[in-house]
PDB file of C-alpha atoms in Angstrom:
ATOM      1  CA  UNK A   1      14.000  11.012   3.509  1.00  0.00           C
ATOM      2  CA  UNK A   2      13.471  14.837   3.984  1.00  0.00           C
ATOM      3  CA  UNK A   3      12.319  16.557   0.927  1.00  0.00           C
ATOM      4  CA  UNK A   4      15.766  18.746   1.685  1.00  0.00           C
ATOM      5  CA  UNK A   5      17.974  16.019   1.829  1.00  0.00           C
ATOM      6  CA  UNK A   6      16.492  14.538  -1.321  1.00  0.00           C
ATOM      7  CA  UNK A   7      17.061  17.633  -3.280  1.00  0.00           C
ATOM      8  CA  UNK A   8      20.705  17.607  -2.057  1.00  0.00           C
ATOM      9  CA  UNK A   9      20.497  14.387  -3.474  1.00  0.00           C
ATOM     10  CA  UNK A  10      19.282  15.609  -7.054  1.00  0.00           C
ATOM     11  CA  UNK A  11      22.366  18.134  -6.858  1.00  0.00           C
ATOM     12  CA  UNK A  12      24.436  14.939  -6.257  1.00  0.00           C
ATOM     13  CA  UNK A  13      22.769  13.120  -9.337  1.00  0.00           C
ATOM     14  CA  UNK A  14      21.841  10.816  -6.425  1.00  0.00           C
ATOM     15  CA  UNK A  15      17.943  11.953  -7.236  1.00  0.00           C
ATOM     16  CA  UNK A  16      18.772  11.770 -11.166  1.00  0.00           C
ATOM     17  CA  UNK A  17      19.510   7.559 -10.853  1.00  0.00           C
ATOM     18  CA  UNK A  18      16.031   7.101  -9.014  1.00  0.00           C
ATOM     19  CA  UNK A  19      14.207   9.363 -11.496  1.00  0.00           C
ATOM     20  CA  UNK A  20      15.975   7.558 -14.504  1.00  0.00           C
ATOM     21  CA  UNK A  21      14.537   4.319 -12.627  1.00  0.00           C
ATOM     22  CA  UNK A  22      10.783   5.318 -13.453  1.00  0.00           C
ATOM     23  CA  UNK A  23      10.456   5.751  -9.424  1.00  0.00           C
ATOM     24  CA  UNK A  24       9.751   9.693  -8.707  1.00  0.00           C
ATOM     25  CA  UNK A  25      10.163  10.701  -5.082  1.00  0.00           C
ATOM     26  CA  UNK A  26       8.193  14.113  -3.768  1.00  0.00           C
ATOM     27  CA  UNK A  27      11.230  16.583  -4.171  1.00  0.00           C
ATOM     28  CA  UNK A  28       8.945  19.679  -3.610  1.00  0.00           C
ATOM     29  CA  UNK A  29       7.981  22.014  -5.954  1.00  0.00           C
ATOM     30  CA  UNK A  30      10.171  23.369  -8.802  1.00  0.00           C
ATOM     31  CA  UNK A  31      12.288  19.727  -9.344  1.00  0.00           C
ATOM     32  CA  UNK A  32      11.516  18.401 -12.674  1.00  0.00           C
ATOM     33  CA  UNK A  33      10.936  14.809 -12.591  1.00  0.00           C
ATOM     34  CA  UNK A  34      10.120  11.821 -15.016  1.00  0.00           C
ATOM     35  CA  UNK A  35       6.737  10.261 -14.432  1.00  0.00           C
ATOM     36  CA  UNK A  36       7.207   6.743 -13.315  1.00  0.00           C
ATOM     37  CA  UNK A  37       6.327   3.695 -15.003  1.00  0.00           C
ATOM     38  CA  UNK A  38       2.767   1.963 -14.180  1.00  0.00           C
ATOM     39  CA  UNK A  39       3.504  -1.545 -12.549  1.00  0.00           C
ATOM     40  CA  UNK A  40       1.827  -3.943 -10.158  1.00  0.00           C
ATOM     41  CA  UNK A  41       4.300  -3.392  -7.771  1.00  0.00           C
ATOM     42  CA  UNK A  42       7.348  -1.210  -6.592  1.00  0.00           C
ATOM     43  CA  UNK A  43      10.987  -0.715  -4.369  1.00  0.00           C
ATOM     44  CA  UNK A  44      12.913   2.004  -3.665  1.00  0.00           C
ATOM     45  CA  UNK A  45      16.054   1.351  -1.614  1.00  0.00           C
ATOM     46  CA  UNK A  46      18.067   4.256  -0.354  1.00  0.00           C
ATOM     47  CA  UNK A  47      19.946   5.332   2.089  1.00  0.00           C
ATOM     48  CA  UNK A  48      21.275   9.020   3.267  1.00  0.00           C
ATOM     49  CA  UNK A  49      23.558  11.193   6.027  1.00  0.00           C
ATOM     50  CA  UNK A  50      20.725  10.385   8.700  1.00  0.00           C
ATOM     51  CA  UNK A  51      20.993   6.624   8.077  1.00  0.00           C
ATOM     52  CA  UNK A  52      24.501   6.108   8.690  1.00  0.00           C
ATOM     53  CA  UNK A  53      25.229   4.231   5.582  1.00  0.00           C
ATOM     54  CA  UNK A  54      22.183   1.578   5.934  1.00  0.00           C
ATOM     55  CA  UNK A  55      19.925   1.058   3.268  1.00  0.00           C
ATOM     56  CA  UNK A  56      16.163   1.277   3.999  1.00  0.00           C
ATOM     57  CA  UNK A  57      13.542   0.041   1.721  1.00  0.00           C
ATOM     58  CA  UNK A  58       9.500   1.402   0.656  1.00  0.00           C
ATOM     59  CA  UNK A  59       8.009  -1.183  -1.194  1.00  0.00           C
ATOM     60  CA  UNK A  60       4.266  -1.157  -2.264  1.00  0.00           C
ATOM     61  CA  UNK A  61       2.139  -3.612  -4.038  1.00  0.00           C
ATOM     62  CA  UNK A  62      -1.476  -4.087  -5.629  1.00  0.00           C
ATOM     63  CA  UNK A  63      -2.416  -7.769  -3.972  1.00  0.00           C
ATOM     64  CA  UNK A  64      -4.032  -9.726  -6.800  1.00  0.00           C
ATOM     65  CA  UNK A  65      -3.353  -9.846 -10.400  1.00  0.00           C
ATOM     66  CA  UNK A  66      -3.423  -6.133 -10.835  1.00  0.00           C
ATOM     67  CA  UNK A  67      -6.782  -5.461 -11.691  1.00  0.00           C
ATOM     68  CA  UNK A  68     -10.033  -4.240 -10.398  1.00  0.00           C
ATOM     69  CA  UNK A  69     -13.525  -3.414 -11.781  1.00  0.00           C
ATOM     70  CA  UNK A  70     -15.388  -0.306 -11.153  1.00  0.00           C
ATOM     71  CA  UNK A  71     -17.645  -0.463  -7.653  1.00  0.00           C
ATOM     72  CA  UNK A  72     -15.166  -3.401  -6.737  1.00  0.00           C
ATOM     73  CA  UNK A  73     -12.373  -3.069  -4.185  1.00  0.00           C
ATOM     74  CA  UNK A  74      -8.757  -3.313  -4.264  1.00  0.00           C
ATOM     75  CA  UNK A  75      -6.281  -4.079  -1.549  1.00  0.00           C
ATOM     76  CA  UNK A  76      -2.737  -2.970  -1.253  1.00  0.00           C
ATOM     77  CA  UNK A  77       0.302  -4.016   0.487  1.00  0.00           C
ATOM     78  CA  UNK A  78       2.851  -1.193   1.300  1.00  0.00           C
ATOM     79  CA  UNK A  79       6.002  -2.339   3.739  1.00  0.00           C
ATOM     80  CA  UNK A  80       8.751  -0.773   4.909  1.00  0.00           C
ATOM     81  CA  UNK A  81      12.313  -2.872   5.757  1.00  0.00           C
ATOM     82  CA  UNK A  82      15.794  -1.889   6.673  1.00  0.00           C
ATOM     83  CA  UNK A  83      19.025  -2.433   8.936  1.00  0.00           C
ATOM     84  CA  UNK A  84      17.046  -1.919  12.181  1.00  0.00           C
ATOM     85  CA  UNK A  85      15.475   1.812  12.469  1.00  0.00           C
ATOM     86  CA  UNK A  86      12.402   2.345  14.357  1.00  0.00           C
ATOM     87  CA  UNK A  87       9.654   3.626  12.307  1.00  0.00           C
ATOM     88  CA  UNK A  88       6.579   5.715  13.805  1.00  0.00           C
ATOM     89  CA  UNK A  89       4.639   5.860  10.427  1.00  0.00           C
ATOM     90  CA  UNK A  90       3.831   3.972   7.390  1.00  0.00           C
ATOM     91  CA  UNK A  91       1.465   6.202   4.990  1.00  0.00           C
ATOM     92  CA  UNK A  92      -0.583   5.064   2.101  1.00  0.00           C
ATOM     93  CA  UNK A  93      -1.472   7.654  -0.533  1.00  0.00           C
ATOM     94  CA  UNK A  94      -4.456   5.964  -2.481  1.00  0.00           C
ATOM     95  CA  UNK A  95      -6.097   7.395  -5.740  1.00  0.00           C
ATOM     96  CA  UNK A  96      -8.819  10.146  -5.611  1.00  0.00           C
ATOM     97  CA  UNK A  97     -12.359   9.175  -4.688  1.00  0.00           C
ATOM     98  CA  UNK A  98     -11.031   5.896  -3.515  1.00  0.00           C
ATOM     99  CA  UNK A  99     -13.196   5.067  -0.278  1.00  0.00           C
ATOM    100  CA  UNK A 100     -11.104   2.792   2.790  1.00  0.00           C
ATOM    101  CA  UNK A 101     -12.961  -0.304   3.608  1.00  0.00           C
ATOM    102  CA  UNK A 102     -10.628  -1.287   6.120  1.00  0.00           C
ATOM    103  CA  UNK A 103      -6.997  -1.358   7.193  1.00  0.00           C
ATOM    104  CA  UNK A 104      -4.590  -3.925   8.849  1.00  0.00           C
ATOM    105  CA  UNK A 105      -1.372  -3.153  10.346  1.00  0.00           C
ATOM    106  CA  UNK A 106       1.376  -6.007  10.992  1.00  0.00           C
ATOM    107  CA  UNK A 107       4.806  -4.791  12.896  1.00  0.00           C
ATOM    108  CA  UNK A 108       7.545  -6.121  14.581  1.00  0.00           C
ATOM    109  CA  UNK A 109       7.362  -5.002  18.573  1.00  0.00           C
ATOM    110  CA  UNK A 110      10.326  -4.196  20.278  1.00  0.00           C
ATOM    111  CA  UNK A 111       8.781  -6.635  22.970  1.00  0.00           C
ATOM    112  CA  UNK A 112       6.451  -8.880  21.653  1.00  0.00           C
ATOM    113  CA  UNK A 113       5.914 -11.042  18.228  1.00  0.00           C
ATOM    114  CA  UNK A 114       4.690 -10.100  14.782  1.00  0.00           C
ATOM    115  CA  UNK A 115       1.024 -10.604  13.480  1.00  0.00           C
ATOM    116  CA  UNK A 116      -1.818  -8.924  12.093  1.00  0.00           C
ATOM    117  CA  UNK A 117      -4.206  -5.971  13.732  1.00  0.00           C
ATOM    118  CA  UNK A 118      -7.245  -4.324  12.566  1.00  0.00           C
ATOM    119  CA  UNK A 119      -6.562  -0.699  12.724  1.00  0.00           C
ATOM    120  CA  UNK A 120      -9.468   0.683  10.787  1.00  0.00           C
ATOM    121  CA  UNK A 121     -10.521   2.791  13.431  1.00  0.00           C
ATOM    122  CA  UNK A 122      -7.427   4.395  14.592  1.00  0.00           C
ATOM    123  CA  UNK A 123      -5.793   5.065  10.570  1.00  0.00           C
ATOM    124  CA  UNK A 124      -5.619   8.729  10.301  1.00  0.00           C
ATOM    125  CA  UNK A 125      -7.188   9.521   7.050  1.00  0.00           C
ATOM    126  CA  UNK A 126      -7.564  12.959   4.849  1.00  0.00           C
ATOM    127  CA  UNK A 127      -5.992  13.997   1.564  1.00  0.00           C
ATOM    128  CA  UNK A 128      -6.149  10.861  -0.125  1.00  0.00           C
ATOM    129  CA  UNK A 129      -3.703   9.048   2.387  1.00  0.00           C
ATOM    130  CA  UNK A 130      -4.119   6.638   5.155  1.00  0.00           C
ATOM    131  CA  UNK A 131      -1.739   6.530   8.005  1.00  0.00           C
ATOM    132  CA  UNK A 132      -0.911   4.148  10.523  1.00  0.00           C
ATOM    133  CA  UNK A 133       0.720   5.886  13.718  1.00  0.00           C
ATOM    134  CA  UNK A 134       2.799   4.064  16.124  1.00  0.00           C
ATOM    135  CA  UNK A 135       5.648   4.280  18.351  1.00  0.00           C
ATOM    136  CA  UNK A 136       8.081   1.283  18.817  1.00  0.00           C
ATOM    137  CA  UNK A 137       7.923  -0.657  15.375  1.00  0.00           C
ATOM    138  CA  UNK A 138      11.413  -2.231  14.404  1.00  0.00           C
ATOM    139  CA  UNK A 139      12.958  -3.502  11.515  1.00  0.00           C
ATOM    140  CA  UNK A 140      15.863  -5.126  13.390  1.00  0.00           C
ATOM    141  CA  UNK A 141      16.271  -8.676  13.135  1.00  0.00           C
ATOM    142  CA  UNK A 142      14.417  -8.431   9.567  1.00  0.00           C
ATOM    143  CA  UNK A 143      11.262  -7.059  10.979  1.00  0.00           C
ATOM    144  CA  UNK A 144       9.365  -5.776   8.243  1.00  0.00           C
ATOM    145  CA  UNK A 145       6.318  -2.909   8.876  1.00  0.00           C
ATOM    146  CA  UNK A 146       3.378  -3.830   6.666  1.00  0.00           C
ATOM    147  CA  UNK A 147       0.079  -1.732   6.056  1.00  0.00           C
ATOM    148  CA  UNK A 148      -2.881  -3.262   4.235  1.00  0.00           C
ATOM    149  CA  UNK A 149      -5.401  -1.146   2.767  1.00  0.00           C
ATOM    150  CA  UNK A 150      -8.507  -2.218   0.896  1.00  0.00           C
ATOM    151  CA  UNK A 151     -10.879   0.492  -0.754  1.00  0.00           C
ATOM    152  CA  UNK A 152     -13.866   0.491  -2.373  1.00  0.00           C
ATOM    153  CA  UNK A 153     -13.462   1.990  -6.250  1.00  0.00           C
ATOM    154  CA  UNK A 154     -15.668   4.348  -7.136  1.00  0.00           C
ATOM    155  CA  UNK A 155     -18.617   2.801  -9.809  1.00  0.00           C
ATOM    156  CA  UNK A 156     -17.574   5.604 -12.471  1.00  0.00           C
ATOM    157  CA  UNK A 157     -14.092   4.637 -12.577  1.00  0.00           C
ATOM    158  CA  UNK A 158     -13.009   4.444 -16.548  1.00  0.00           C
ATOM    159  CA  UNK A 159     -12.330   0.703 -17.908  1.00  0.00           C
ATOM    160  CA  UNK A 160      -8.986   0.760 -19.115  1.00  0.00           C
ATOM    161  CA  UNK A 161      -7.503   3.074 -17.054  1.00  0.00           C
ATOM    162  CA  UNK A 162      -4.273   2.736 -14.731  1.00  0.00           C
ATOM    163  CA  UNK A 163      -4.770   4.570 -11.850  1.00  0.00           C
ATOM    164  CA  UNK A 164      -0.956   5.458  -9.802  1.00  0.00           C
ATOM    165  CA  UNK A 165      -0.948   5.496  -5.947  1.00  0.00           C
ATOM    166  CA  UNK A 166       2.192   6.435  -3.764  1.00  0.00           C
ATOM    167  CA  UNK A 167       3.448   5.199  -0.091  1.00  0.00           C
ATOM    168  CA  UNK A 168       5.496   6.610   2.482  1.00  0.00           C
ATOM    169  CA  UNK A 169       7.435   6.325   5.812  1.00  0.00           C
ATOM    170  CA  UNK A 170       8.914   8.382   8.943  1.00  0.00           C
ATOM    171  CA  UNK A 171      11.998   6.759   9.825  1.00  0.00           C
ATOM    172  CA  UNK A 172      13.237   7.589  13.181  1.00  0.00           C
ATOM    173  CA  UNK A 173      16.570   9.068  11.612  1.00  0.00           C
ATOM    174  CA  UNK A 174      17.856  12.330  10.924  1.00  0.00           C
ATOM    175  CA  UNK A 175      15.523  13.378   7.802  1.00  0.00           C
ATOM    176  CA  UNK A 176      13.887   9.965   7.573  1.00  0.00           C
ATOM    177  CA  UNK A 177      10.311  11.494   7.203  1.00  0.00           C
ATOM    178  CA  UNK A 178      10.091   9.950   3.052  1.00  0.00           C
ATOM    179  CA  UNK A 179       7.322   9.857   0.795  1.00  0.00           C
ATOM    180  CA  UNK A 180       7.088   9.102  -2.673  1.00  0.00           C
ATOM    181  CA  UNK A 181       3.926   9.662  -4.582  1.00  0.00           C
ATOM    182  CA  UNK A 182       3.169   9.195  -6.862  1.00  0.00           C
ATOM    183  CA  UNK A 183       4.969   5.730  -6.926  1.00  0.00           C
ATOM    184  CA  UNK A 184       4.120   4.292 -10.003  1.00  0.00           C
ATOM    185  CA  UNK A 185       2.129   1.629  -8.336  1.00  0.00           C
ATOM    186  CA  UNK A 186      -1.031   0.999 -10.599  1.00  0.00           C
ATOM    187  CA  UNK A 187      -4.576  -0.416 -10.419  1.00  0.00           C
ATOM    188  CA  UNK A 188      -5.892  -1.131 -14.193  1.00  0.00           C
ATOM    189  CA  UNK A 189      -9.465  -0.892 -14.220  1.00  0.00           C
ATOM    190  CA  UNK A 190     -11.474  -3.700 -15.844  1.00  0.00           C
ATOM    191  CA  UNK A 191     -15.084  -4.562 -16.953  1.00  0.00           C
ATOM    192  CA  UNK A 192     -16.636  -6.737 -14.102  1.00  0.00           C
ATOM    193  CA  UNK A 193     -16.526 -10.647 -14.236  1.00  0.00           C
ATOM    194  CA  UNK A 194     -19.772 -12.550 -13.851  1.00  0.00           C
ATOM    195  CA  UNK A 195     -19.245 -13.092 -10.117  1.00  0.00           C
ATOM    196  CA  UNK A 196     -18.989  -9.403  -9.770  1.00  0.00           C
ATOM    197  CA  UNK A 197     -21.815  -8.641 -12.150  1.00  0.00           C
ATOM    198  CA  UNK A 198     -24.022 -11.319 -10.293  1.00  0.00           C
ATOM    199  CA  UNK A 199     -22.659  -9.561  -6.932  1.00  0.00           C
ATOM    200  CA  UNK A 200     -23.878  -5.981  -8.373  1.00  0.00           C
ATOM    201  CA  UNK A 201     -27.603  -7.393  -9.389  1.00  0.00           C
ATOM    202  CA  UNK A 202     -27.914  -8.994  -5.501  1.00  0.00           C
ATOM    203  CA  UNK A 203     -26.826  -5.806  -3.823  1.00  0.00           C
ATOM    204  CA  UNK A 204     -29.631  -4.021  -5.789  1.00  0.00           C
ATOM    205  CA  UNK A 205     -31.735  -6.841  -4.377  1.00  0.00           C
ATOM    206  CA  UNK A 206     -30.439  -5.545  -0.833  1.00  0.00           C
ATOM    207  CA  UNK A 207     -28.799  -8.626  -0.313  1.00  0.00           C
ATOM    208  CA  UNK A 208     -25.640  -7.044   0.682  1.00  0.00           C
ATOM    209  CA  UNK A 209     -22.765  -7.087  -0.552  1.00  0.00           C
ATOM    210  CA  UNK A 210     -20.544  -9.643  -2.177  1.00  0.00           C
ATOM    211  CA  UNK A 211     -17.421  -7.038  -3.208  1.00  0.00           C
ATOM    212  CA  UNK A 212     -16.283  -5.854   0.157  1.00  0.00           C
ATOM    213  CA  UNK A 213     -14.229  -7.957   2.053  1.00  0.00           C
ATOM    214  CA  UNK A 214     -14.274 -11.087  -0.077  1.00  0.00           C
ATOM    215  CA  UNK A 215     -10.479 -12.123  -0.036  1.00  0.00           C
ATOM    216  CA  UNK A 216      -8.388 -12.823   2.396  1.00  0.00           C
ATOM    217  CA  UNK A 217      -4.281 -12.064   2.125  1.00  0.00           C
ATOM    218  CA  UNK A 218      -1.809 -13.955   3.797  1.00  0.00           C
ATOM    219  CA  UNK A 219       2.034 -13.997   3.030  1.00  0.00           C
ATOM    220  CA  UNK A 220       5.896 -13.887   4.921  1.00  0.00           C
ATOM    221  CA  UNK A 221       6.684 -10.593   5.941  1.00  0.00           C
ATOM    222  CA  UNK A 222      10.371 -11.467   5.032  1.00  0.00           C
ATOM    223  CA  UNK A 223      10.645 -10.583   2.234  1.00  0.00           C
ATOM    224  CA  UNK A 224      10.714  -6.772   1.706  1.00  0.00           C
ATOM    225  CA  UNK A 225      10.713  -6.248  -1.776  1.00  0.00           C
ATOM    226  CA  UNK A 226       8.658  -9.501  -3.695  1.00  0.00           C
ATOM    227  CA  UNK A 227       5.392  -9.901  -3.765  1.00  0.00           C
ATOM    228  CA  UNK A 228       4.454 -11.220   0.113  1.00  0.00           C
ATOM    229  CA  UNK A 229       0.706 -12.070  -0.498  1.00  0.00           C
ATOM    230  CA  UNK A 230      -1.679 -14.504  -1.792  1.00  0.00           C
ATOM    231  CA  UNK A 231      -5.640 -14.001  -2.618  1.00  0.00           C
ATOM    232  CA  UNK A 232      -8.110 -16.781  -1.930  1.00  0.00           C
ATOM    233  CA  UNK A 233     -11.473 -15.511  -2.834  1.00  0.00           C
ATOM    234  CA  UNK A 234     -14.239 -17.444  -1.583  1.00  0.00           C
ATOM    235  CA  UNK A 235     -17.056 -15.356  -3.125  1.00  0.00           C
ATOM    236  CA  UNK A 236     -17.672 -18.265  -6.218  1.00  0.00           C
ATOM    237  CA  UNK A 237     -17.855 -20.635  -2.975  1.00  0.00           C
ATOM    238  CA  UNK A 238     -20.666 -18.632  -1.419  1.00  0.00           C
ATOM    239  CA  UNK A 239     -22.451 -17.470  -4.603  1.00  0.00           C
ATOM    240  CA  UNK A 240     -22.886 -21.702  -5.718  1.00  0.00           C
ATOM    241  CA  UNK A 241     -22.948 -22.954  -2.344  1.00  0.00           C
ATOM    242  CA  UNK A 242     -25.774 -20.440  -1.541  1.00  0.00           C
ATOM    243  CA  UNK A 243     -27.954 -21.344  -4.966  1.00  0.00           C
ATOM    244  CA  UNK A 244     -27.087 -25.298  -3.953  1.00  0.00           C
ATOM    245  CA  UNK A 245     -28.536 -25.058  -0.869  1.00  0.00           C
ATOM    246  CA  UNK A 246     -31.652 -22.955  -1.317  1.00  0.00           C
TER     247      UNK A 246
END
């Protein structure tokens, strides 16, 4: 949604329900707004003039339980659903100093299936956001637009902290361009687990590294607003099966 249209919708009290939710949506400068609540994941369902009564869904997600530790990475899962829009964007707005390891993007063609690409190389990056580009993504049919991002956190990151990230979409509607970030969408930062303090004593060995890229996410892209995504880490696998057969 247009920043314009969403302040209309503050003078409705249409923008007062979703800041009473927790959820704060960029209205532009001078809107007051409430500072939304730290979660693992979020929704925010709307709909406007442009959309012709349909509702249209941006829903992001921290894969995993949540957590991270500092030099680790994190992945994220931010999707976009609705009544059958094309959508030309999907933006991710990660937390400062946050580094991309590598991006996937999985979208319904309007000929064609629905699976996963690599599009690290072709993300448009700057200003703490990652964007996908694209022409011809649908939702129709309950085609769901998915973007997964996995950073690398930087090693000075403060244990304890929750750290907020935002997502956003351009809907090809009138004043379907919507971003909202932040989101409310947290990382908590942890102390590091053995496997991860074992994995930071081998990289300063210069045996690479055992962070990046360790987890794999699957899920059904059906449903827009739960959690779509499962995380199989094999790096205990690798660290005994290495020391087992050395």
């Amino acid at each position: 949604m247009s920043r314009l249209s969403l302040r209309k919708a503050v003078a409705a009290g249409l923008g007062a329900a979703l800041i009473g939710s927790g959820l704060t949506v960029g209205l532009g400068a001078g809107v007051a707004s409430a500072a939304p609540a730290c979660a693992q994941s979020q929704a925010v369902t709307d709909s406007w003039v442009g959309s012709l009564g349909s509702d249209y869904t941006v829903s992001k997600e921290v894969v995993g339980d949540g957590t991270a530790a500092p030099g680790s990475t994190v992945t994220y899962l931010t999707k976009v659903s609705g009544a059958g829009a094309l959508v030309n964007e999907i933006r991710d707005f990660h937390p400062a100093g946050f580094q991309l390891v590598n991006a996937r993007l999985n979208v319904k063609w309007l000929i064609g299936g629905q699976e996963w690409e690599d599009v690290t190389k072709t993300v448009v990056t700057g200003n703490d956001s990652v964007v996908a580009k694209g022409s011809g993504w649908t939702t129709a049919g309950g085609g769901v637009i998915a973007l997964e991002t996995t950073y690398k956190i930087p090693a000075n990151a403060d244990v304890g902290a929750k750290i907020d990230s935002g997502a956003g979409a351009n809907i090809v509607l009138a004043g379907g361009d919507w971003d909202i970030n932040p989101m409310g969408v947290c990382v908590t930062i942890r102390n590091p687990n053995v496997i991860e303090a074992g994995a930071g004593s081998l990289e300063g060995m210069g045996l690479g590294s055992v962070n990046s890229g360790s987890g794999q996410v699957f899920g059904s892209l059906t449903d827009p607003q739960g959690s779509m995504t499962n995380v199989i880490s094999g790096v205990l696998g690798n660290v005994l099966g290495g020391m087992i057969g050395s």
